[in-house]
Amino acid sequence: MWCEEAAAEEAWCSSVLGFDMFLLENSVSHFAPLILEGSALTNGGLNLHSPVKRKLEAEKDYVFDKRLRYSVRQNESNCRFRDIVVRKEEGFTHILLSSQTSDNNALTPEIMKEVRRALCNAATDDSKLLLLSAVGSVFCSGLDYSYLIGRLSSDRRKESTRIAEAIRDFVKAFIQFKKPIVVAINGPALGLGASILPLCDIVWASEKAWFQTPYATIRLTPAGCSSYTFPQILGVALANEMLFCGRKLTAQEACSRGLVSQVFWPTTFSQEVMLRVLEESKCLVRSFLKSVLEDVNEKECLMLKQLWGSSKGLDSLFSYLQDKIYEV
């Protein structure tokens, strides 16, 4: 269903971009003579046939053309995505979290929908794999709890269902994605930003990255299939510490326990990632059965919906955010 929505939005974007390109192609040829005439009237002493004059006017046309093309690129980017950036590289598709509407690349239903659309598009293009990374010093701070409280305060029953289903569909998109997913963690990954990592094939991390799933601190149940994948990867003891005690893992600890594939020095992290992702061409096989993950995902999101639909769940979120404010 969400792939059909993505196709409809892509068609609308294409029509808008087609109109922009029509303006681009016709505006320069139409206005260039006017620019020349205006210059001749203003500078009556100059010869229009002067080589210098022609060069100056050609440069004006070039700048005008360049600005229009920049405008088209901006329209294309804005039309397709607002809170992520998608780049088509040679052999792979690169999705960058770059939220304009939340702090520290926190996730809202709207941002998760954009990621789903990008995954849907990447699933059908000619790329061999997907690279997921982030802009800024934080990879992803998980759900945007300020957004969550604001929505749940207005219509608890309706919004708890909508947000829980957005998480379910977001996680499901990773589970069902058939191409290898490589994740580059440039900084802290919290909550859902950490929970989705076992659903990916390779996780590279900067030395500055750290991982935390403070669900119990907020009195929330785990998400992103972490109630199943974390014990499988980290072992039951460490998984319980992370999911129920808010244990923070450094990049090296996460690597030693299998959550992260490799750790890189921060100053060369971006270069290492781009070099190595080009070398990854073979199709990797995830160790988890999709049917099991989909079942776990459904159950986790059902529990979240029930929790957010209660006054107790909302009070816990208020208390958590208040404590964070006092920490600052």
Short mmCIF file of C-alpha atoms in Angstrom, two decimals:
data_model
loop_
_atom_site.label_atom_id
_atom_site.label_comp_id
_atom_site.label_asym_id
_atom_site.label_seq_id
_atom_site.Cartn_x
_atom_site.Cartn_y
_atom_site.Cartn_z
CA MET A 1 0.00 0.00 0.00
CA TRP A 2 2.70 2.45 0.94
CA CYS A 3 4.52 1.71 -2.32
CA GLU A 4 1.38 2.80 -4.20
CA GLU A 5 1.31 6.04 -2.19
CA ALA A 6 4.95 6.62 -3.05
CA ALA A 7 4.26 6.08 -6.75
CA ALA A 8 1.41 8.61 -6.68
CA GLU A 9 3.57 11.22 -4.99
CA GLU A 10 6.41 10.55 -7.44
CA ALA A 11 4.02 11.12 -10.35
CA TRP A 12 2.93 14.45 -8.89
CA CYS A 13 6.57 15.45 -8.38
CA SER A 14 7.39 14.56 -11.96
CA SER A 15 4.61 16.80 -13.27
CA VAL A 16 5.85 19.71 -11.18
CA LEU A 17 9.44 19.14 -12.26
CA GLY A 18 8.37 18.86 -15.88
CA PHE A 19 6.76 22.29 -15.68
CA ASP A 20 9.91 23.69 -14.06
CA MET A 21 12.04 22.30 -16.86
CA PHE A 22 9.69 23.88 -19.44
CA LEU A 23 10.20 27.23 -17.74
CA LEU A 24 13.94 26.65 -17.67
CA GLU A 25 14.18 25.85 -21.36
CA ASN A 26 11.99 28.76 -22.49
CA SER A 27 12.93 31.51 -20.05
CA VAL A 28 16.56 31.90 -21.06
CA SER A 29 15.83 32.09 -24.79
CA HIS A 30 12.94 34.49 -24.20
CA PHE A 31 14.60 36.90 -21.81
CA ALA A 32 18.15 36.89 -23.18
CA PRO A 33 17.32 39.45 -25.95
CA LEU A 34 15.66 41.70 -23.38
CA ILE A 35 18.75 41.56 -21.20
CA LEU A 36 20.87 42.57 -24.19
CA GLU A 37 18.53 45.42 -25.16
CA GLY A 38 18.39 46.73 -21.61
CA SER A 39 22.17 46.76 -21.44
CA ALA A 40 22.41 48.65 -24.74
CA LEU A 41 20.04 51.38 -23.55
CA THR A 42 21.77 51.76 -20.22
CA ASN A 43 25.24 51.83 -21.73
CA GLY A 44 24.53 53.63 -25.01
CA GLY A 45 28.22 54.15 -25.78
CA LEU A 46 28.98 50.43 -25.92
CA ASN A 47 29.04 48.51 -29.17
CA LEU A 48 26.77 45.46 -29.05
CA HIS A 49 29.11 43.71 -31.49
CA SER A 50 32.13 44.16 -29.23
CA PRO A 51 33.70 40.78 -28.28
CA VAL A 52 34.00 41.97 -24.67
CA LYS A 53 30.36 43.01 -24.63
CA ARG A 54 29.23 39.68 -26.06
CA LYS A 55 31.28 37.83 -23.45
CA LEU A 56 29.71 39.87 -20.63
CA GLU A 57 26.21 39.22 -21.92
CA ALA A 58 26.97 35.51 -22.35
CA GLU A 59 28.10 35.39 -18.73
CA LYS A 60 24.85 37.06 -17.67
CA ASP A 61 22.90 34.40 -19.54
CA TYR A 62 25.02 31.70 -17.89
CA VAL A 63 24.32 33.05 -14.39
CA PHE A 64 20.61 33.32 -15.18
CA ASP A 65 20.57 29.78 -16.52
CA LYS A 66 22.56 28.50 -13.53
CA ARG A 67 20.14 30.08 -11.05
CA LEU A 68 17.16 28.52 -12.80
CA ARG A 69 18.81 25.10 -12.77
CA TYR A 70 19.58 25.49 -9.06
CA SER A 71 15.92 26.35 -8.51
CA VAL A 72 14.84 23.19 -10.30
CA ARG A 73 17.20 21.08 -8.18
CA GLN A 74 15.82 22.69 -5.04
CA ASN A 75 12.25 22.02 -6.18
CA GLU A 76 13.12 18.40 -6.92
CA SER A 77 14.63 17.90 -3.47
CA ASN A 78 11.84 19.70 -1.62
CA CYS A 79 9.13 18.01 -3.66
CA ARG A 80 10.32 14.53 -2.87
CA PHE A 81 11.60 14.72 0.71
CA ARG A 82 11.79 17.26 3.50
CA ASP A 83 13.54 15.46 6.37
CA ILE A 84 15.82 13.05 4.54
CA VAL A 85 18.23 13.30 1.62
CA VAL A 86 18.39 10.57 -1.03
CA ARG A 87 21.37 10.28 -3.36
CA LYS A 88 21.85 7.90 -6.24
CA GLU A 89 25.49 6.82 -6.21
CA GLU A 90 27.27 4.40 -8.49
CA GLY A 91 26.03 0.98 -7.45
CA PHE A 92 24.06 2.01 -4.36
CA THR A 93 21.37 4.32 -3.00
CA HIS A 94 22.31 6.59 -0.10
CA ILE A 95 19.64 7.72 2.40
CA LEU A 96 20.68 10.37 4.93
CA LEU A 97 18.59 11.35 7.94
CA SER A 98 18.58 15.15 7.88
CA SER A 99 15.53 16.26 9.83
CA GLN A 100 14.37 19.84 9.44
CA THR A 101 11.35 19.37 11.72
CA SER A 102 12.84 17.58 14.75
CA ASP A 103 16.00 17.78 16.86
CA ASN A 104 18.83 15.24 16.63
CA ASN A 105 17.21 13.34 13.76
CA ALA A 106 14.34 12.23 15.99
CA LEU A 107 11.61 10.25 14.27
CA THR A 108 8.01 11.33 13.70
CA PRO A 109 5.37 9.48 11.65
CA GLU A 110 6.01 11.91 8.79
CA ILE A 111 9.77 11.29 8.80
CA MET A 112 9.27 7.54 9.04
CA LYS A 113 6.93 7.74 6.04
CA GLU A 114 9.64 9.51 4.03
CA VAL A 115 12.14 6.77 4.88
CA ARG A 116 9.60 4.14 3.83
CA ARG A 117 9.07 5.90 0.50
CA ALA A 118 12.81 6.06 -0.08
CA LEU A 119 13.16 2.36 0.72
CA CYS A 120 10.32 1.54 -1.66
CA ASN A 121 12.01 3.49 -4.45
CA ALA A 122 15.41 1.91 -3.74
CA ALA A 123 13.87 -1.57 -3.80
CA THR A 124 12.98 -1.19 -7.47
CA ASP A 125 15.93 0.81 -8.82
CA ASP A 126 19.18 -0.61 -10.25
CA SER A 127 21.24 -0.16 -7.08
CA LYS A 128 22.91 -3.18 -5.52
CA LEU A 129 22.58 -2.08 -1.91
CA LEU A 130 21.36 0.69 0.39
CA LEU A 131 23.50 2.91 2.60
CA LEU A 132 21.75 4.58 5.55
CA SER A 133 23.53 7.37 7.44
CA ALA A 134 22.79 10.76 9.00
CA VAL A 135 23.70 14.42 8.79
CA GLY A 136 25.00 16.08 11.96
CA SER A 137 26.57 14.72 15.14
CA VAL A 138 23.69 12.39 16.09
CA PHE A 139 22.61 9.40 14.02
CA CYS A 140 19.09 9.13 15.42
CA SER A 141 17.64 9.95 18.84
CA GLY A 142 14.67 7.63 18.40
CA LEU A 143 11.06 8.76 18.59
CA ASP A 144 10.37 12.46 18.97
CA TYR A 145 8.77 12.36 22.42
CA SER A 146 7.84 16.04 22.41
CA TYR A 147 5.86 15.39 19.23
CA LEU A 148 4.41 12.27 20.81
CA ILE A 149 3.16 14.07 23.92
CA GLY A 150 1.66 16.89 21.89
CA ARG A 151 -0.30 14.48 19.71
CA LEU A 152 -1.40 12.16 22.50
CA SER A 153 -2.60 15.11 24.55
CA SER A 154 -5.00 16.17 21.78
CA ASP A 155 -6.58 12.81 20.88
CA ARG A 156 -5.05 9.93 22.79
CA ARG A 157 -6.95 7.03 21.24
CA LYS A 158 -6.66 8.15 17.62
CA GLU A 159 -3.04 9.30 17.83
CA SER A 160 -1.79 6.27 19.78
CA THR A 161 -3.10 4.06 16.97
CA ARG A 162 -1.70 6.28 14.21
CA ILE A 163 1.79 6.56 15.72
CA ALA A 164 2.03 2.87 16.66
CA GLU A 165 1.02 1.91 13.12
CA ALA A 166 3.60 4.34 11.70
CA ILE A 167 6.30 2.57 13.73
CA ARG A 168 5.00 -0.84 12.64
CA ASP A 169 5.10 0.12 8.95
CA PHE A 170 8.52 1.77 9.33
CA VAL A 171 10.05 -1.35 10.88
CA LYS A 172 8.25 -3.60 8.39
CA ALA A 173 9.85 -1.68 5.52
CA PHE A 174 13.30 -2.67 6.83
CA ILE A 175 12.24 -6.29 7.36
CA GLN A 176 10.88 -6.64 3.83
CA PHE A 177 13.68 -4.77 2.03
CA LYS A 178 15.39 -7.37 -0.17
CA LYS A 179 18.69 -5.66 -0.92
CA PRO A 180 21.59 -5.48 1.56
CA ILE A 181 21.38 -2.55 3.99
CA VAL A 182 24.59 -0.95 5.25
CA VAL A 183 24.26 1.52 8.14
CA ALA A 184 26.90 4.13 9.03
CA ILE A 185 26.50 5.36 12.62
CA ASN A 186 28.22 8.72 13.00
CA GLY A 187 27.09 9.45 16.56
CA PRO A 188 24.59 8.43 19.27
CA ALA A 189 21.82 6.00 18.27
CA LEU A 190 18.97 5.87 20.76
CA GLY A 191 15.67 4.04 21.04
CA LEU A 192 14.26 3.10 17.66
CA GLY A 193 17.44 4.45 16.05
CA ALA A 194 19.33 1.60 17.75
CA SER A 195 16.58 -1.02 17.64
CA ILE A 196 16.47 -1.20 13.83
CA LEU A 197 20.19 -1.98 13.50
CA PRO A 198 19.85 -5.79 13.77
CA LEU A 199 17.41 -5.60 10.84
CA CYS A 200 20.29 -4.38 8.66
CA ASP A 201 23.16 -6.39 7.18
CA ILE A 202 26.25 -4.35 8.06
CA VAL A 203 26.61 -1.69 10.77
CA TRP A 204 29.67 0.54 10.73
CA ALA A 205 30.20 2.96 13.60
CA SER A 206 32.39 5.92 14.40
CA GLU A 207 34.42 5.67 17.59
CA LYS A 208 32.23 8.52 18.91
CA ALA A 209 28.99 6.55 18.48
CA TRP A 210 27.12 5.01 21.38
CA PHE A 211 23.92 3.00 21.69
CA GLN A 212 21.06 3.11 24.18
CA THR A 213 17.46 1.90 24.32
CA PRO A 214 16.00 3.58 27.43
CA TYR A 215 12.52 2.12 27.02
CA ALA A 216 12.09 1.20 30.68
CA THR A 217 13.17 4.70 31.77
CA ILE A 218 10.18 6.09 29.86
CA ARG A 219 8.06 3.08 30.89
CA LEU A 220 7.64 2.04 27.29
CA THR A 221 7.82 -1.41 25.77
CA PRO A 222 10.62 -2.22 23.27
CA ALA A 223 10.16 -1.49 19.56
CA GLY A 224 11.90 -2.31 16.29
CA CYS A 225 11.83 -6.07 17.07
CA SER A 226 14.51 -5.43 19.72
CA SER A 227 12.65 -7.65 22.21
CA TYR A 228 13.61 -10.53 19.90
CA THR A 229 16.79 -9.44 18.10
CA PHE A 230 18.73 -8.01 21.05
CA PRO A 231 18.72 -11.25 23.11
CA GLN A 232 19.67 -13.17 19.94
CA ILE A 233 22.67 -10.92 19.24
CA LEU A 234 23.78 -9.56 22.62
CA GLY A 235 22.74 -12.41 24.86
CA VAL A 236 19.86 -12.30 27.34
CA ALA A 237 21.78 -10.61 30.17
CA LEU A 238 23.12 -7.65 28.19
CA ALA A 239 19.88 -7.31 26.21
CA ASN A 240 17.95 -7.01 29.47
CA GLU A 241 20.39 -4.37 30.71
CA MET A 242 19.85 -2.33 27.56
CA LEU A 243 16.10 -2.77 27.24
CA PHE A 244 15.13 -2.56 30.91
CA CYS A 245 17.96 -0.67 32.62
CA GLY A 246 19.00 1.78 29.91
CA ARG A 247 22.54 0.42 29.67
CA LYS A 248 24.65 2.50 27.29
CA LEU A 249 27.02 0.67 24.93
CA THR A 250 30.11 2.28 23.46
CA ALA A 251 30.97 1.62 19.82
CA GLN A 252 33.70 -0.83 20.84
CA GLU A 253 31.39 -2.68 23.24
CA ALA A 254 28.69 -2.89 20.57
CA CYS A 255 31.26 -4.23 18.12
CA SER A 256 32.57 -6.86 20.52
CA ARG A 257 29.02 -8.11 21.14
CA GLY A 258 27.97 -8.21 17.47
CA LEU A 259 25.61 -5.23 17.24
CA VAL A 260 28.23 -3.34 15.19
CA SER A 261 30.33 -4.88 12.42
CA GLN A 262 33.32 -2.53 12.53
CA VAL A 263 34.44 0.69 14.26
CA PHE A 264 36.31 3.51 12.51
CA TRP A 265 38.23 6.53 13.73
CA PRO A 266 35.97 9.64 13.67
CA THR A 267 38.27 11.77 11.49
CA THR A 268 38.26 9.22 8.65
CA PHE A 269 34.80 7.73 9.24
CA SER A 270 33.04 9.23 6.20
CA GLN A 271 35.89 8.38 3.81
CA GLU A 272 36.14 4.81 5.10
CA VAL A 273 32.40 4.28 4.74
CA MET A 274 32.23 5.54 1.16
CA LEU A 275 35.25 3.47 0.12
CA ARG A 276 34.04 0.28 1.72
CA VAL A 277 30.41 0.51 0.63
CA LEU A 278 31.59 0.48 -2.98
CA GLU A 279 33.28 -2.85 -2.30
CA GLU A 280 30.12 -4.46 -0.91
CA SER A 281 28.47 -6.13 -3.87
CA LYS A 282 27.47 -9.60 -2.78
CA CYS A 283 23.99 -10.14 -1.42
CA LEU A 284 24.08 -10.74 2.33
CA VAL A 285 21.64 -12.99 4.13
CA ARG A 286 20.02 -11.79 7.34
CA SER A 287 20.03 -14.38 10.09
CA PHE A 288 16.44 -13.75 11.19
CA LEU A 289 13.32 -15.16 9.59
CA LYS A 290 11.10 -12.42 8.17
CA SER A 291 7.92 -14.09 9.41
CA VAL A 292 9.24 -14.13 12.98
CA LEU A 293 10.29 -10.48 12.82
CA GLU A 294 6.94 -9.41 11.37
CA ASP A 295 5.10 -11.20 14.17
CA VAL A 296 7.31 -9.59 16.84
CA ASN A 297 6.88 -6.18 15.21
CA GLU A 298 3.07 -6.49 15.29
CA LYS A 299 3.04 -7.49 18.97
CA GLU A 300 5.44 -4.72 20.04
CA CYS A 301 3.42 -2.03 18.28
CA LEU A 302 0.15 -3.35 19.70
CA MET A 303 1.61 -3.01 23.21
CA LEU A 304 2.80 0.52 22.45
CA LYS A 305 -0.66 1.48 21.18
CA GLN A 306 -2.27 0.16 24.35
CA LEU A 307 0.28 1.90 26.56
CA TRP A 308 -0.01 5.27 24.80
CA GLY A 309 -3.78 4.99 24.95
CA SER A 310 -3.64 5.00 28.76
CA SER A 311 -3.19 8.00 31.05
CA LYS A 312 -0.37 6.15 32.82
CA GLY A 313 1.68 5.94 29.64
CA LEU A 314 1.26 9.65 28.93
CA ASP A 315 2.20 10.58 32.51
CA SER A 316 5.41 8.55 32.15
CA LEU A 317 6.37 10.48 29.02
CA PHE A 318 5.72 13.81 30.75
CA SER A 319 7.87 12.72 33.70
CA TYR A 320 10.71 11.59 31.43
CA LEU A 321 10.79 14.83 29.45
CA GLN A 322 10.66 16.88 32.63
CA ASP A 323 13.68 15.02 33.98
CA LYS A 324 15.56 15.65 30.71
CA ILE A 325 14.83 19.38 31.00
CA TYR A 326 16.21 19.45 34.54
CA GLU A 327 19.35 17.63 33.37
CA VAL A 328 20.00 20.43 30.86
#
